[in-house]
């Protein structure tokens, strides 16, 4: 059986870095697959039980020129976040230095524009510009040269190569002009330097990296918010004393005291006391939930009113909150299939760009009228700079991060980019009936009476007889009586009649409570109630007759009622163009009644739990892309078989493992909301990829001088650098727009 390990990696800057690390990891013995995410700086490795181990991961990552920052979850602090903070600080310092020096260099290059600089001899000014430009190109821009060298060692190229070659070409040419002007003057060319261009290229691209780093930090806010919910301490009862201990020191079985206004430190079961608890962070429901002895409580939920003591049943990584955080982390580190296409294109994009840049240089130096070396060099540099494929590496992962994070904040746990992309293609949604479309337990829907008897009296008689029964129908009748605050009457001579109902004496009257077979066996006068029962049965309702003194005096109808959100959810899915079906083990009549109530036309009835997966396969064989919505326990085979498995109302269940999407709230409106979120995320991904590919591709011919014969336009390398930097920032900013999307 395959296992999975997620590691943190530092030093990756573009799509080419991602591909290089993936190839290195996949070459390790026992590794089946490796997926690297640039935005989260994490790699997910799928491996066999017998494999080379974590040390091999450390070695190949380091050999590839990147930093191994440990396995995810090894330490309480996030090494990736710490590395990002250091990188952000370094970028700010270097960018500030680059801006100041670039302004001074620009003023020196345009010496004639500033009267106070005109008196300085030109050769002295050129030497000063060389001295000022050197630290900008080689210290401020050091990351580009380091990246280019890493790529060269692997016999490949990446965006760092493009920036490094472009900036160094402008710098080297200007240095030659400074020290050997006769090389150019001899050809009749007025020597011109591009120190300002070299400095500004580095500074502008670094600005893009700085803005990109800040924006990427915002995309992972969902994880930070979830982790911020965790309490730091717990008040436990040990040796008869109350002591406050760090949350990490809590062990299973500890008795923990929680007072009003405090967060619950871990998962457990209430032993004594009662309270109302705000579980909105887990379920999204704003109304507090009443809890008493025996009720489950969950870490990071908020105790509102009473004090209680509970026993810890899950600690650390076992808690519901920890599982949610793990799922979101894995989702944000995953890769959508569409991203793999982008990675492959990026891997061949850089060599193609180098070829175009060299061709541009040769054409401008040898084949145009009045060829000028400096003009050929500028066009060469412009092509290299504007074509940097950094935006390609960010196009998909940033959108996946924001989309999955936004889903988590709204109670929709999406397992990753692949689930997002498959959800986008769905054509059919299949709902399980019991417990998914319906409440999962019967409730009283109708109370019919005859002979001038009040509904109140019929219900009181039924409650009195059923008070000692454990049958689900009996419990539903008792619950109805509890809602109406009815006290049961004294019952004598109670007799349970298996499969039929019960007989008892209530207030001196002999009463029968049961089904139609009991009434027929006892030859009770029906008083027209059998026709009423047939009508209710056609609505998939179960009827319980109440008889007194040999005649039926009332009828109680019960049904497993559809959830309040079911009709709205089905209507929303149909509006999106989805086919909606219901699958159930119930008979056709009962299934049709429930389906009609919620607006579903396609019914798969009398399907045994083990056969549900086969029904999903039949739909898939017809070319449908199918989502199965179930409770995640009995429906696990069907959830796994479907293209997308959606487990609803099972945030603390094993459904998290069986499904692709887990909806923590027991609200069916989250189903269309999850699919709409998938649509919106994929839309943003496609926008990003279009921008990343076609924007740069459009810029390349302009940089190569395609417009010069018609409009006399050449692209300055500084403008190309600004355009390239902004393409990356625009991709990340477009992904961040997802945060404004209303999920509900």
XYZ file of C-alpha atoms in Angstrom:
744
model
C 0.000 0.000 0.000
C 1.357 3.412 -0.964
C 2.092 6.079 1.629
C 2.423 9.820 1.378
C 4.884 12.323 2.817
C 4.827 16.112 2.405
C 8.053 18.095 2.668
C 8.860 21.803 2.770
C 11.277 23.148 0.147
C 12.957 26.543 -0.023
C 14.550 28.414 -2.916
C 12.062 27.629 -5.716
C 11.235 30.635 -7.883
C 9.472 29.477 -11.066
C 7.781 26.662 -12.968
C 11.143 25.339 -14.147
C 12.268 24.956 -10.501
C 9.094 22.978 -9.815
C 9.754 20.616 -12.698
C 13.403 20.174 -11.713
C 12.518 19.210 -8.115
C 9.746 16.859 -9.282
C 12.094 15.014 -11.627
C 14.728 14.694 -8.886
C 12.201 13.325 -6.368
C 10.676 10.864 -8.842
C 14.126 9.396 -9.507
C 14.400 8.161 -5.881
C 14.013 4.398 -5.375
C 10.477 3.512 -4.256
C 8.925 6.873 -5.124
C 5.837 6.407 -7.338
C 5.022 10.077 -7.906
C 5.950 13.560 -6.720
C 3.981 16.775 -7.045
C 5.528 20.147 -6.179
C 3.513 23.291 -5.490
C 5.311 26.612 -6.032
C 2.854 28.700 -3.994
C 2.973 26.563 -0.845
C 6.669 25.626 -1.322
C 5.769 22.007 -0.608
C 6.236 18.674 -2.336
C 3.916 15.702 -1.896
C 5.685 12.377 -2.449
C 3.784 9.100 -2.967
C 6.014 6.134 -2.155
C 6.043 2.378 -1.666
C 6.456 0.891 1.850
C 10.000 -0.126 0.883
C 11.666 3.108 -0.256
C 14.844 5.130 0.225
C 13.444 7.257 3.071
C 13.410 10.922 4.113
C 17.199 11.173 4.031
C 17.113 10.483 0.292
C 14.588 13.313 -0.105
C 16.936 15.647 1.751
C 19.884 14.624 -0.416
C 18.236 15.021 -3.841
C 16.601 18.350 -2.935
C 19.978 19.712 -1.791
C 21.775 18.281 -4.843
C 19.251 20.027 -7.085
C 20.256 23.332 -5.460
C 17.267 23.885 -3.153
C 16.707 23.908 0.610
C 15.164 20.928 2.399
C 13.066 22.508 5.180
C 11.840 19.316 6.808
C 8.721 17.147 6.658
C 5.339 18.817 7.156
C 4.154 18.539 10.760
C 7.563 17.658 12.270
C 7.692 20.932 14.205
C 5.090 23.279 15.666
C 6.469 26.195 13.670
C 6.033 26.279 9.919
C 9.535 26.395 8.335
C 8.067 27.529 5.003
C 6.390 30.500 6.657
C 9.621 31.370 8.494
C 11.578 31.131 5.206
C 8.976 33.307 3.461
C 9.291 35.952 6.166
C 13.086 35.987 5.783
C 12.740 36.181 2.007
C 10.248 39.047 2.250
C 12.587 40.997 4.546
C 15.546 40.417 2.204
C 13.479 41.455 -0.832
C 12.411 44.699 0.853
C 16.017 45.620 1.714
C 17.395 44.781 -1.724
C 14.522 46.480 -3.531
C 15.040 49.666 -1.481
C 18.750 49.687 -2.327
C 17.930 48.979 -5.983
C 15.458 51.887 -6.176
C 17.865 54.424 -4.660
C 20.803 53.334 -6.833
C 18.643 53.105 -9.990
C 17.450 56.708 -9.568
C 21.025 57.960 -9.156
C 22.204 55.823 -12.114
C 19.360 57.136 -14.275
C 20.269 60.738 -13.443
C 23.923 60.035 -14.316
C 22.984 58.333 -17.594
C 20.814 61.316 -18.589
C 23.521 63.783 -17.565
C 22.365 66.501 -19.984
C 18.929 66.625 -18.346
C 20.324 67.830 -15.001
C 22.302 71.133 -15.060
C 24.270 70.364 -11.908
C 25.729 67.190 -13.502
C 26.789 68.680 -16.829
C 30.177 69.865 -15.551
C 31.312 66.282 -14.702
C 33.480 64.799 -17.501
C 31.710 61.966 -19.306
C 34.409 59.343 -18.746
C 34.366 60.098 -14.982
C 30.578 59.800 -14.963
C 30.762 56.450 -16.759
C 33.175 55.093 -14.153
C 30.843 56.300 -11.366
C 27.883 54.629 -13.089
C 29.838 51.380 -13.402
C 30.655 51.449 -9.672
C 27.003 52.163 -8.742
C 25.533 49.598 -11.126
C 27.803 46.716 -10.075
C 26.179 46.136 -6.610
C 22.677 46.458 -8.109
C 23.329 43.881 -10.820
C 25.353 41.416 -8.711
C 24.090 41.904 -5.118
C 20.519 43.144 -5.494
C 20.065 40.702 -8.396
C 22.075 37.861 -6.857
C 19.048 35.529 -6.653
C 18.808 35.507 -10.453
C 22.454 34.474 -10.916
C 22.197 31.824 -8.202
C 19.088 30.433 -9.896
C 20.722 30.498 -13.315
C 23.780 28.626 -12.005
C 21.529 25.971 -10.383
C 19.784 25.510 -13.705
C 23.070 25.299 -15.596
C 24.327 22.570 -13.242
C 21.231 20.568 -14.153
C 21.932 21.258 -17.858
C 18.759 23.290 -18.224
C 17.478 26.874 -18.179
C 14.721 28.779 -16.398
C 13.396 32.308 -15.929
C 16.380 33.172 -13.741
C 18.568 32.378 -16.741
C 16.620 34.852 -18.861
C 16.883 37.663 -16.308
C 20.537 36.978 -15.522
C 21.597 36.865 -19.196
C 19.508 39.938 -20.073
C 20.746 42.130 -17.225
C 24.353 40.940 -17.537
C 24.346 41.597 -21.313
C 23.281 45.219 -20.792
C 25.854 45.616 -17.962
C 28.701 43.934 -19.874
C 28.068 45.971 -23.038
C 28.043 49.198 -20.994
C 31.292 48.198 -19.238
C 32.949 47.636 -22.636
C 31.793 51.084 -23.766
C 33.258 52.566 -20.571
C 36.690 50.947 -20.861
C 37.027 50.347 -24.627
C 34.926 53.021 -26.376
C 37.199 52.773 -29.443
C 35.659 49.381 -30.303
C 32.380 51.103 -31.083
C 33.552 54.547 -32.110
C 35.762 52.929 -34.767
C 32.661 51.592 -36.462
C 31.234 55.105 -36.567
C 28.809 54.461 -33.703
C 28.303 56.990 -30.943
C 28.844 54.845 -27.844
C 25.899 54.736 -25.456
C 25.676 52.941 -22.092
C 22.767 51.054 -20.582
C 23.761 51.002 -16.915
C 20.351 52.492 -16.084
C 18.665 49.714 -18.072
C 20.623 46.955 -16.310
C 19.878 48.424 -12.851
C 16.205 49.061 -13.577
C 15.683 45.588 -15.071
C 16.933 44.000 -11.835
C 15.000 46.444 -9.614
C 11.692 46.136 -11.484
C 11.785 42.341 -11.605
C 12.662 42.322 -7.915
C 9.605 44.553 -7.341
C 7.532 41.898 -9.102
C 9.001 39.232 -6.789
C 8.305 41.415 -3.747
C 4.645 42.007 -4.704
C 4.325 38.342 -5.613
C 5.721 37.244 -2.219
C 3.277 39.531 -0.398
C 0.340 38.276 -2.467
C 1.326 34.613 -1.986
C 1.353 35.245 1.762
C -2.285 36.323 1.549
C -3.329 33.160 -0.303
C -2.493 30.954 2.705
C -4.555 32.999 5.173
C -7.144 30.195 5.456
C -4.592 27.865 7.099
C -3.394 30.636 9.417
C -6.959 31.430 10.474
C -7.696 27.770 11.171
C -4.474 27.299 13.145
C -5.181 30.507 15.049
C -8.395 28.949 16.377
C -6.470 26.397 18.440
C -6.472 27.129 22.206
C -3.051 27.274 23.883
C -3.891 25.741 27.292
C -6.378 23.384 28.979
C -7.690 23.241 32.563
C -7.485 19.564 33.571
C -8.460 17.695 36.734
C -5.480 15.733 38.048
C -5.084 14.302 41.542
C -8.247 16.135 42.587
C -6.825 19.519 41.564
C -7.498 21.905 38.685
C -4.317 22.761 36.812
C -3.662 24.684 33.595
C -1.368 22.837 31.214
C -0.224 23.468 27.604
C -2.572 21.924 25.054
C 0.283 19.667 23.871
C 0.380 18.035 27.321
C -3.269 16.888 27.261
C -3.643 13.104 26.985
C -6.601 10.887 26.142
C -8.810 10.294 29.163
C -8.018 13.621 30.861
C -10.986 15.287 32.571
C -11.106 18.907 31.386
C -13.142 21.746 32.903
C -14.521 24.437 30.592
C -16.080 27.666 31.877
C -18.382 30.097 30.010
C -16.595 32.119 27.335
C -13.677 29.684 27.007
C -12.613 27.716 23.943
C -12.823 23.936 24.190
C -9.214 22.685 24.083
C -9.681 19.274 22.419
C -12.309 16.766 21.256
C -14.204 14.807 23.862
C -17.485 13.733 25.496
C -19.270 15.701 28.256
C -19.240 13.879 31.593
C -21.140 16.396 33.722
C -22.825 19.763 33.257
C -24.466 21.302 30.209
C -24.046 24.335 28.002
C -24.728 25.856 24.602
C -21.680 25.808 22.326
C -20.860 27.968 19.314
C -19.646 25.466 16.681
C -19.671 27.958 13.800
C -15.929 27.513 13.145
C -16.587 23.822 12.448
C -20.064 23.780 10.881
C -20.663 27.353 9.739
C -23.932 27.417 11.737
C -24.326 30.648 13.700
C -26.838 29.269 16.247
C -25.262 27.756 19.412
C -25.869 24.014 19.934
C -27.240 22.720 23.264
C -24.998 20.068 24.828
C -25.465 17.860 27.886
C -23.846 14.782 29.428
C -22.930 12.300 26.685
C -22.739 14.999 23.995
C -19.648 15.371 21.816
C -17.574 18.563 21.905
C -14.835 19.657 19.506
C -11.562 21.538 19.803
C -11.627 25.327 19.232
C -15.433 25.610 19.505
C -16.627 28.271 21.976
C -18.474 27.527 25.211
C -21.214 30.155 25.542
C -23.230 29.705 28.748
C -22.719 26.904 31.272
C -19.720 25.168 32.824
C -19.085 21.499 32.163
C -16.492 18.764 32.487
C -15.612 16.522 29.555
C -13.293 13.603 28.941
C -10.713 14.009 26.177
C -11.201 11.362 23.471
C -9.011 12.814 20.713
C -5.885 14.919 21.076
C -3.329 16.563 18.800
C -3.537 15.497 15.176
C -6.645 13.354 15.862
C -9.010 16.273 16.544
C -11.577 17.383 13.974
C -9.846 20.774 13.641
C -6.439 19.150 13.069
C -7.919 16.898 10.371
C -9.484 19.911 8.655
C -6.157 21.797 8.740
C -4.371 18.728 7.315
C -6.912 18.394 4.506
C -6.659 22.073 3.597
C -2.833 21.934 3.653
C -2.852 18.896 1.356
C -5.411 20.544 -0.929
C -3.397 23.742 -1.213
C -0.259 21.747 -1.958
C -1.907 19.646 -4.645
C -1.768 20.173 -8.369
C -4.665 20.342 -10.825
C -4.215 18.338 -14.068
C -4.333 21.597 -16.044
C -1.196 22.704 -14.138
C 0.756 19.729 -15.485
C 0.158 21.025 -19.001
C 1.480 24.441 -17.941
C 4.579 22.814 -16.385
C 5.402 20.946 -19.588
C 4.980 24.077 -21.700
C 7.176 26.055 -19.277
C 9.915 23.415 -19.519
C 10.314 23.985 -23.282
C 9.423 27.683 -23.233
C 12.798 28.979 -21.999
C 14.964 27.266 -24.665
C 12.544 28.532 -27.334
C 12.832 32.072 -25.952
C 16.645 31.846 -26.042
C 16.446 30.761 -29.651
C 14.130 33.677 -30.506
C 16.423 36.133 -28.659
C 19.519 34.910 -30.536
C 17.662 35.050 -33.846
C 16.557 38.615 -33.010
C 20.158 39.639 -32.290
C 21.447 38.107 -35.540
C 18.739 39.708 -37.687
C 19.266 43.144 -36.152
C 23.040 42.948 -36.375
C 23.467 41.399 -39.820
C 20.321 41.771 -41.886
C 18.771 45.224 -41.279
C 19.906 48.421 -43.015
C 22.502 50.331 -40.977
C 23.034 47.570 -38.385
C 23.999 48.806 -34.900
C 25.376 46.478 -32.212
C 23.714 48.363 -29.360
C 20.296 48.188 -31.008
C 20.687 44.458 -31.680
C 21.760 43.932 -28.055
C 18.793 45.919 -26.691
C 16.300 43.860 -28.684
C 18.052 40.648 -27.554
C 17.765 41.736 -23.901
C 14.128 42.877 -24.336
C 13.076 39.466 -25.707
C 14.759 37.643 -22.807
C 13.211 39.884 -20.162
C 9.603 40.089 -21.371
C 9.355 36.331 -21.959
C 10.139 35.235 -18.373
C 7.613 32.464 -17.626
C 7.310 33.170 -13.895
C 3.560 33.813 -14.216
C 3.088 30.286 -15.630
C 4.320 28.731 -12.410
C 1.900 30.796 -10.355
C -1.189 30.647 -12.582
C -2.754 27.467 -11.173
C -1.413 26.983 -7.607
C -2.363 30.471 -6.418
C -5.957 29.995 -7.616
C -6.132 26.501 -6.050
C -4.801 27.887 -2.747
C -7.350 30.686 -2.625
C -10.224 28.463 -3.805
C -9.606 25.637 -1.322
C -8.924 28.123 1.483
C -12.152 29.992 0.781
C -14.023 26.694 0.732
C -12.563 25.686 4.122
C -13.669 28.970 5.667
C -17.214 28.197 4.492
C -17.354 24.590 5.657
C -16.424 23.072 2.257
C -13.297 20.899 2.423
C -11.936 20.239 -1.083
C -9.148 17.680 -1.262
C -7.172 19.546 -3.906
C -6.733 20.867 -7.392
C -7.721 17.586 -9.054
C -11.047 17.521 -7.172
C -11.650 21.158 -8.091
C -11.046 20.453 -11.765
C -13.244 17.326 -11.848
C -16.083 19.155 -10.055
C -15.942 21.764 -12.788
C -16.798 19.066 -15.380
C -19.741 17.442 -13.527
C -22.947 16.700 -15.430
C -24.936 14.558 -12.958
C -25.443 14.778 -9.183
C -26.784 11.665 -7.400
C -28.167 12.105 -3.865
C -28.600 9.300 -1.360
C -32.063 9.584 0.210
C -31.996 8.588 3.855
C -29.934 10.911 5.999
C -28.828 12.996 3.020
C -31.963 14.359 1.343
C -34.044 13.464 4.414
C -33.535 13.948 8.138
C -32.694 10.258 8.618
C -35.255 9.657 11.341
C -39.066 9.770 11.335
C -41.108 12.660 12.675
C -44.833 13.223 13.177
C -46.339 15.002 10.159
C -50.125 14.621 10.586
C -52.592 13.937 13.429
C -56.118 13.132 12.178
C -59.105 12.782 14.540
C -62.783 11.861 14.432
C -65.872 11.964 16.631
C -65.148 15.403 18.142
C -61.867 14.288 19.760
C -59.020 16.862 19.843
C -55.572 16.235 18.293
C -54.123 17.030 21.733
C -56.009 14.057 23.266
C -54.998 11.606 20.486
C -51.334 12.554 20.849
C -51.494 12.323 24.664
C -52.915 8.792 24.496
C -50.217 7.730 22.025
C -47.440 9.310 24.124
C -48.709 7.559 27.247
C -48.612 4.123 25.583
C -45.298 4.690 23.767
C -43.502 6.136 26.822
C -41.777 2.842 27.542
C -40.978 1.856 23.918
C -37.590 2.180 22.183
C -38.987 1.827 18.645
C -37.991 4.707 16.279
C -41.671 5.495 15.533
C -42.384 5.555 19.274
C -39.497 7.924 19.862
C -40.824 10.263 17.164
C -44.282 10.330 18.827
C -42.707 10.974 22.256
C -40.609 13.812 20.767
C -43.789 15.393 19.326
C -45.387 15.171 22.757
C -42.303 16.737 24.341
C -42.506 19.641 21.880
C -46.135 20.228 22.931
C -45.174 19.804 26.613
C -47.552 16.865 27.153
C -47.268 14.774 30.326
C -48.158 11.091 29.773
C -51.156 9.648 31.618
C -50.924 6.632 33.884
C -50.869 3.381 31.899
C -52.012 -0.031 33.184
C -51.889 -3.526 31.732
C -49.401 -2.567 29.005
C -48.792 -5.310 26.434
C -46.384 -5.048 23.491
C -47.667 -6.791 20.340
C -44.651 -7.686 18.200
C -44.832 -6.302 14.664
C -48.262 -4.821 15.311
C -48.199 -2.206 18.098
C -49.326 -2.201 21.739
C -52.369 -2.634 23.996
C -52.899 -0.762 27.306
C -55.487 0.728 29.632
C -55.273 4.539 29.721
C -57.511 6.475 32.137
C -59.720 3.374 32.512
C -60.207 2.915 28.774
C -58.805 -0.028 26.826
C -56.705 1.408 23.993
C -54.915 0.002 20.970
C -52.003 1.713 19.206
C -50.577 0.182 16.039
C -50.734 -0.548 12.342
C -53.629 -1.559 10.080
C -52.984 -5.281 10.614
C -53.546 -4.842 14.361
C -56.813 -3.001 13.755
C -58.017 -5.745 11.373
C -56.980 -8.549 13.762
C -58.878 -6.953 16.635
C -61.888 -6.220 14.319
C -61.858 -2.562 15.289
C -64.377 -0.228 13.592
C -62.325 1.937 11.194
C -64.761 4.908 10.997
C -63.371 5.864 7.549
C -59.762 6.069 8.732
C -58.613 3.335 6.326
C -59.246 5.665 3.328
C -57.337 8.446 5.065
C -54.474 6.036 5.727
C -54.322 5.057 2.024
C -54.012 8.734 1.046
C -51.200 9.291 3.545
C -49.440 6.083 2.442
C -49.383 7.411 -1.131
C -47.303 10.296 0.267
C -44.786 7.794 1.698
C -46.032 8.260 5.257
C -46.324 5.535 7.904
C -49.669 5.431 9.739
C -50.256 4.572 13.403
C -53.917 4.116 14.421
C -55.274 5.027 17.880
C -58.361 3.015 18.940
C -60.543 3.291 22.071
C -63.352 0.926 23.081
C -63.271 -0.991 19.804
C -63.255 1.921 17.357
C -60.526 4.035 15.711
C -60.593 7.594 17.064
C -57.406 8.976 15.534
C -54.513 8.497 13.204
C -50.897 9.645 13.523
C -48.813 9.839 10.328
C -45.012 9.806 10.414
C -42.402 10.313 7.744
C -38.685 10.771 7.264
C -39.066 14.365 6.100
C -36.843 16.032 3.505
C -34.344 18.509 4.901
C -35.385 22.150 4.690
C -32.457 22.888 2.375
C -33.109 19.974 -0.044
C -35.515 21.671 -2.472
C -33.367 24.836 -2.697
C -30.226 22.765 -3.338
C -31.850 20.668 -6.083
C -33.322 23.777 -7.711
C -29.896 25.474 -7.612
C -28.214 22.471 -9.282
C -30.845 22.357 -12.034
C -30.330 26.075 -12.669
C -26.652 25.238 -13.247
C -27.646 22.735 -15.952
C -27.034 19.611 -13.846
C -28.976 16.336 -14.060
C -30.128 15.463 -10.518
C -30.995 11.915 -9.411
C -31.898 10.191 -6.132
C -30.739 6.705 -5.140
C -32.378 4.692 -2.346
C -33.138 1.206 -1.089
C -36.801 2.188 -0.516
C -39.619 1.077 -2.791
C -40.610 3.079 -5.857
C -43.688 4.595 -4.193
C -41.832 5.963 -1.169
C -38.907 7.136 -3.315
C -41.209 8.981 -5.737
C -42.936 10.800 -2.887
C -39.654 12.107 -1.444
C -38.208 12.906 -4.878
C -41.350 14.826 -5.820
C -41.167 16.860 -2.613
C -37.618 18.053 -3.376
C -37.982 18.434 -7.155
C -36.034 15.366 -8.391
C -37.320 13.572 -11.502
C -34.747 10.781 -11.964
C -35.145 8.021 -9.351
C -33.015 4.921 -8.709
C -35.173 2.936 -6.240
C -34.805 -0.425 -4.446
C -31.010 -0.279 -4.762
C -29.145 -2.182 -2.037
C -26.166 -0.375 -0.397
C -23.709 -2.733 -2.097
C -25.246 -2.050 -5.519
C -25.104 1.760 -5.369
C -21.574 1.810 -6.821
C -22.802 -0.274 -9.797
C -25.545 2.289 -10.486
C -22.904 5.055 -10.495
C -20.838 3.019 -12.985
C -23.881 2.674 -15.281
C -24.318 6.450 -15.342
C -20.605 6.884 -16.075
C -20.836 4.345 -18.913
C -23.399 6.665 -20.547
C -20.791 9.416 -20.632
C -21.951 11.228 -17.491
C -19.459 12.869 -15.081
C -21.058 11.896 -11.777
C -20.948 13.274 -8.230
C -22.350 11.115 -5.425
C -23.676 12.915 -2.339
C -24.004 10.705 0.740
C -23.404 10.411 4.456
C -19.973 8.872 3.877
C -20.444 5.667 5.863
C -22.906 3.285 4.122
C -22.299 5.155 0.876
C -18.491 4.887 0.957
C -18.215 2.513 -2.083
C -20.429 4.797 -4.197
C -18.542 7.900 -3.006
C -15.272 6.326 -4.111
C -16.649 5.088 -7.453
C -18.118 8.464 -8.435
C -15.962 11.011 -10.265
C -16.504 13.256 -7.231
C -17.608 11.944 -3.828
C -19.316 14.548 -1.643
C -19.831 13.655 2.032
C -22.322 15.936 3.761
C -22.684 16.640 7.453
C -19.773 14.343 8.326
C -16.974 16.683 9.308
C -15.870 14.417 12.171
C -16.333 11.140 10.285
C -14.239 8.828 8.142
C -16.141 10.390 5.245
C -13.198 12.792 4.976
C -11.139 9.924 3.625
C -13.846 8.433 1.372
C -14.861 11.681 -0.330
C -13.248 14.281 -2.577
C -15.288 17.069 -0.994
C -16.505 17.082 2.610
C -19.273 19.498 3.572
C -19.054 20.084 7.306
C -22.444 21.769 7.560
C -25.504 19.536 7.359
C -26.917 21.890 4.726
C -27.523 20.644 1.184
C -27.151 24.150 -0.218
C -23.411 23.604 0.247
C -23.492 21.133 -2.691
C -24.263 23.728 -5.401
C -22.056 26.191 -3.492
C -19.079 23.785 -3.751
C -19.651 23.272 -7.484
C -20.014 27.029 -8.064
C -16.722 27.547 -6.207
C -15.125 24.950 -8.506
C -16.501 26.756 -11.581
C -15.194 30.101 -10.348
C -11.754 28.725 -9.437
C -11.331 27.018 -12.820
C -12.425 30.222 -14.537
C -9.700 32.135 -12.695
C -7.111 29.418 -13.512
C -7.948 29.660 -17.223
C -7.764 33.458 -17.088
C -4.363 33.182 -15.392
C -3.000 30.710 -17.930
C -4.267 32.802 -20.820
C -2.574 35.853 -19.311
C 0.653 33.979 -18.536
C 1.008 32.312 -21.963
C -0.438 34.786 -24.411
C 0.620 38.028 -22.771
C 4.262 36.973 -22.843
C 3.923 35.433 -26.306
C 2.431 38.691 -27.604
C 5.252 40.675 -26.011
C 8.044 38.607 -27.615
C 7.521 39.752 -31.243
C 7.137 43.367 -30.072
C 10.417 43.064 -28.132
C 12.033 41.487 -31.196
C 11.128 44.608 -33.200
C 8.190 43.334 -35.273
C 6.519 46.756 -35.072
C 9.629 48.718 -36.048
C 9.201 48.525 -39.855
C 5.605 49.811 -39.572
C 5.582 52.225 -36.612
C 9.237 52.714 -35.702
C 8.586 51.172 -32.247
C 11.284 49.322 -30.292
C 10.701 48.001 -26.773
C 13.125 49.332 -24.171
C 14.396 46.554 -21.829
C 13.233 48.624 -18.840
C 9.668 48.634 -20.186
C 9.976 44.882 -20.880
C 11.109 44.287 -17.271
C 8.156 46.268 -15.906
C 5.742 44.337 -18.152
C 7.181 40.954 -17.121
C 7.022 41.815 -13.423
C 3.446 43.007 -13.679
C 2.355 39.836 -15.510
C 3.292 37.782 -12.422
C 1.651 40.248 -10.063
C -1.502 40.348 -12.196
C -1.804 36.544 -12.093
C -1.566 36.445 -8.297
C -3.885 39.453 -7.924
C -6.443 37.806 -10.214
C -6.356 34.710 -7.977
C -6.896 36.867 -4.900
C -10.089 38.197 -6.498
C -11.580 34.799 -5.659
C -11.722 35.885 -2.020
C -14.562 38.247 -2.954
C -16.640 35.358 -4.336
C -19.736 34.626 -2.229
C -19.715 30.880 -1.635
C -23.145 30.544 0.010
